[in-house]
Amino acid sequence: MLSYQHHYHAGNPADVHKHALLAWMLDYLVQKDKPMTYIETHAGRGLYDLGDEAALKTGEAAQGVGKYEPCFPDDHPYRQRLNETRFKYGPLAYPGSPLVAAMSLRESDTIHLAELHPAEHVILSEHLTQWEAHIHRQDGFKLAQAICPPTPRRGLALIDPSYEVKADYDSIPKELANIARKWNVGILALWYPLLTSGSHGAMLGQLMAQFPEALRHEVRFGPVREGHRMIGSGMFIVNPPYGIADEAARLTRIFKA
Ligand code: SAM
């Protein structure tokens, strides 16, 4: 089932949380003069227009990047990626995670992106032409299994499923364990929603038992629309990079304020 389309939700509070942590981690990783690999299992289209009909219909970006961006300092890597995107693509452009990554990384780094939806895959390929990214129309977990451990071995994978079916919550701990077994030095960042139904609870319990050293960071923001079931955003990070606890604390303060 591929009915989820991220352009209705781009720039929402969950994107701010996820993209701010991603931009910070990549900025940290590129400080070291050693090439790295970035893998994304569920990439989306990479670049969004917050003025398009879908975005305006939900109004989620106003509740997200519209509200929280001023809380980040000017030199924060997330804010820098936002500014670079607007400079390049126009004032209403918003970077998806593949673009956040492409703009953060260096020529010596390797990017693998998986997007299964045929139309989103085409748009993603168009948006990323300027970068030499490997763009796969393939199931993201299968791709990660096939290429891990990647070359270069140092790096990060973002796992950002759309959780369209409840079975995703059951299968993800096993998928993550399989990737971690093959790539034991990789930073693995899994995004998950905090839902009024609590459907994410059992998955998290399992993940924490599997990866007791991982970082779990959650922010709450209330429903973006009446009746919306998502009331917060979580990131579960295996092999968290040094210093991320301080960045997570900053995000906690931003979302509380
Ligand atoms: N990571 C993106 C970002 O932050 O900009 C948003 C990704 S969106 C939440 C999830 C995407 O995964 C959708 O575009 C959907 O078409 C795609 N997708 C769904 N199932 C997939 C699968 N099994 N493998 C790869 N992509 C998949």
XYZ file of C-alpha atoms and ligand atoms in Angstrom:
284
model
C 0.000 0.000 0.000
C 1.501 3.339 -1.055
C -1.198 5.908 -0.388
C 0.839 8.136 1.951
C 2.158 11.274 0.261
C 4.489 13.460 2.238
C 3.712 16.701 0.383
C 0.562 17.075 2.506
C 2.716 17.024 5.638
C 6.079 18.561 4.625
C 7.442 21.059 7.136
C 5.114 19.915 9.920
C 6.337 19.739 13.545
C 7.523 16.134 13.097
C 9.609 17.184 10.065
C 11.175 19.990 12.114
C 12.167 17.522 14.839
C 13.469 14.888 12.401
C 15.229 17.270 10.002
C 16.833 19.333 12.783
C 18.346 16.198 14.348
C 19.395 14.892 10.926
C 21.044 18.181 9.910
C 22.854 18.353 13.258
C 24.149 14.754 13.012
C 25.384 15.185 9.437
C 27.058 18.471 10.321
C 28.823 16.648 13.159
C 29.905 13.770 10.896
C 31.376 15.967 8.166
C 33.655 17.707 10.686
C 35.922 14.674 10.359
C 37.999 14.499 7.200
C 36.868 10.965 6.333
C 34.256 9.994 3.721
C 30.915 8.576 4.832
C 27.786 6.893 3.534
C 24.230 8.194 3.923
C 21.386 5.734 3.414
C 17.720 6.610 3.445
C 15.143 3.818 3.297
C 12.001 5.935 2.733
C 13.121 9.064 0.912
C 10.010 10.841 -0.396
C 10.490 13.428 -3.169
C 13.322 15.408 -1.575
C 11.965 18.914 -2.159
C 8.533 20.348 -1.299
C 6.577 23.446 -2.250
C 4.801 24.773 0.809
C 2.624 26.896 -1.486
C 1.145 23.917 -3.341
C -2.476 22.879 -2.932
C -1.716 19.820 -0.794
C 0.417 21.750 1.698
C -2.050 24.616 1.935
C -4.953 22.211 2.371
C -3.547 20.756 5.608
C -1.754 23.901 6.808
C 0.685 21.657 8.708
C 3.807 23.620 7.736
C 2.467 26.707 9.499
C 2.277 24.636 12.701
C 5.801 23.327 12.122
C 8.576 25.196 10.342
C 6.436 28.384 10.383
C 6.253 28.272 14.155
C 9.564 26.733 15.286
C 12.148 28.049 12.808
C 12.746 31.331 14.659
C 13.615 29.322 17.798
C 16.786 27.956 16.152
C 19.963 30.055 16.131
C 20.988 31.416 12.696
C 24.011 29.120 12.508
C 22.108 25.925 13.296
C 22.616 23.381 10.460
C 18.824 22.961 10.024
C 18.363 26.686 9.611
C 21.273 26.800 7.172
C 19.700 24.027 5.029
C 16.369 25.914 5.063
C 18.063 29.103 3.898
C 20.091 27.335 1.189
C 16.906 25.651 -0.097
C 14.986 28.934 -0.290
C 17.908 30.694 -1.950
C 18.096 27.975 -4.607
C 14.431 27.061 -5.144
C 12.364 30.010 -3.904
C 10.853 31.329 -0.672
C 8.234 28.570 -0.252
C 10.589 25.647 -0.895
C 11.153 23.161 1.930
C 13.925 20.502 1.953
C 12.987 16.868 2.506
C 15.541 14.712 4.269
C 17.351 13.656 1.027
C 17.993 17.318 0.243
C 19.024 18.075 3.836
C 21.551 15.252 3.418
C 22.731 16.176 -0.077
C 23.325 19.784 0.997
C 25.139 18.702 4.161
C 27.512 16.154 2.616
C 30.695 16.437 0.543
C 31.618 15.115 -2.917
C 33.611 12.332 -1.310
C 30.526 10.997 0.497
C 28.119 8.395 -0.899
C 24.322 8.709 -0.866
C 21.814 5.864 -1.324
C 18.093 6.727 -1.372
C 15.164 4.298 -1.671
C 11.686 5.404 -2.721
C 9.129 2.800 -3.759
C 6.309 5.014 -5.046
C 6.818 5.290 -8.847
C 5.812 8.956 -9.195
C 7.669 10.079 -6.052
C 10.737 8.185 -7.270
C 10.716 10.108 -10.581
C 10.333 13.455 -8.802
C 13.086 12.561 -6.318
C 15.450 11.673 -9.176
C 14.719 15.041 -10.846
C 15.285 16.974 -7.627
C 18.591 15.247 -6.897
C 20.128 15.395 -10.405
C 22.765 17.857 -9.273
C 24.125 15.370 -6.731
C 25.606 12.009 -7.571
C 23.154 10.094 -5.406
C 22.213 6.455 -6.018
C 18.425 6.525 -6.242
C 16.701 3.166 -5.989
C 13.068 2.335 -6.714
C 13.094 -0.465 -4.216
C 11.840 -1.422 -0.782
C 14.047 0.563 1.601
C 14.651 -2.252 4.063
C 15.670 -4.602 1.254
C 18.052 -1.974 -0.070
C 19.633 -1.489 3.359
C 20.017 -5.240 3.749
C 21.656 -5.490 0.332
C 24.204 -2.673 0.732
C 25.128 -2.938 4.433
C 27.842 -2.711 5.520
C 28.270 0.082 2.991
C 31.455 1.539 1.580
C 32.559 3.851 3.125
C 31.681 2.074 6.350
C 31.360 5.235 8.399
C 27.930 6.832 8.177
C 24.262 7.159 8.961
C 20.957 5.631 7.858
C 17.644 7.449 8.238
C 14.650 5.137 8.441
C 11.462 7.140 8.031
C 8.575 4.797 7.171
C 5.061 6.094 6.594
C 3.534 3.554 9.031
C 0.561 3.060 6.714
C -0.237 -0.364 8.083
C -0.180 -1.495 11.686
C 2.086 -4.398 10.715
C 4.926 -1.866 10.208
C 5.129 -1.455 13.998
C 5.594 -5.215 14.358
C 8.212 -5.656 11.642
C 10.445 -2.614 12.276
C 12.368 -3.933 15.345
C 13.420 -6.963 13.323
C 14.352 -4.861 10.278
C 16.458 -2.560 12.452
C 18.152 -5.505 14.165
C 19.047 -6.981 10.761
C 20.603 -3.720 9.580
C 22.490 -3.236 12.878
C 23.852 -6.783 12.703
C 25.321 -6.129 9.251
C 26.427 -2.553 9.967
C 27.441 -2.442 13.610
C 29.202 0.941 13.366
C 26.442 2.734 11.457
C 24.315 5.397 13.114
C 20.740 4.191 12.590
C 18.047 6.830 13.113
C 14.443 5.643 13.122
C 11.607 8.165 13.118
C 8.266 7.231 14.676
C 5.043 9.086 15.480
C 3.581 9.481 18.967
C -0.033 8.510 18.499
C -3.112 9.012 20.643
C -3.807 5.289 20.147
C -0.400 4.371 21.605
C 0.227 2.024 18.627
C 3.947 2.868 18.732
C 4.344 1.698 22.370
C 4.991 -2.011 21.833
C 7.474 -1.297 19.018
C 9.431 1.058 21.259
C 9.486 -1.411 24.112
C 11.001 -3.986 21.806
C 13.530 -1.527 20.369
C 14.691 -0.440 23.820
C 15.184 -4.053 24.854
C 17.187 -4.742 21.677
C 19.286 -1.562 21.835
C 19.677 -0.503 25.488
C 22.417 2.031 24.579
C 20.334 3.836 21.945
C 19.089 7.397 22.317
C 15.324 7.878 22.391
C 14.193 11.441 21.943
C 10.587 12.623 21.792
C 8.845 15.960 21.483
C 5.141 16.649 21.895
C 3.153 19.274 20.051
C -0.511 18.368 20.105
C -2.640 17.581 17.040
C -1.924 19.795 13.995
C -5.591 19.509 13.038
C -8.736 18.621 14.932
C -8.990 14.875 15.254
C -5.385 14.297 14.098
C -3.966 11.212 15.803
C -0.293 12.277 15.881
C 0.579 14.283 19.003
C 4.353 14.085 18.938
C 7.473 12.913 17.154
C 10.171 10.452 18.182
C 13.657 9.541 17.002
C 15.317 6.309 18.093
C 19.046 6.461 17.371
C 21.320 3.431 17.524
C 25.023 4.364 17.948
C 24.129 8.018 18.696
C 26.933 10.464 17.846
C 28.840 12.223 20.606
C 27.179 15.425 21.787
C 23.698 14.657 20.498
C 22.212 14.655 24.001
C 22.807 18.424 24.185
C 21.162 18.944 20.809
C 18.217 16.797 21.884
C 17.885 18.913 25.030
C 17.793 22.053 22.858
C 14.953 20.551 20.807
C 13.069 19.639 23.977
C 13.306 23.290 25.076
C 12.211 24.593 21.668
C 9.139 22.388 21.531
C 8.206 23.108 25.167
C 8.439 26.845 24.616
N 11.984 10.942 4.679
C 11.194 11.905 3.944
C 11.485 13.292 4.480
O 11.663 13.451 5.702
O 11.557 14.224 3.675
C 9.720 11.594 4.023
C 9.388 10.188 3.663
S 7.695 9.763 3.787
C 7.406 9.777 5.497
C 7.747 8.056 3.437
C 8.013 7.726 1.978
O 8.294 6.318 1.903
C 6.850 7.960 1.024
O 7.286 8.781 -0.026
C 6.472 6.567 0.497
O 6.102 6.572 -0.866
C 7.764 5.805 0.688
N 7.632 4.358 0.915
C 6.607 3.666 1.460
N 6.925 2.360 1.585
C 8.197 2.235 1.142
C 9.119 1.143 1.073
N 8.769 -0.081 1.489
N 10.353 1.372 0.594
C 10.728 2.612 0.167
N 9.901 3.682 0.207
C 8.660 3.503 0.702
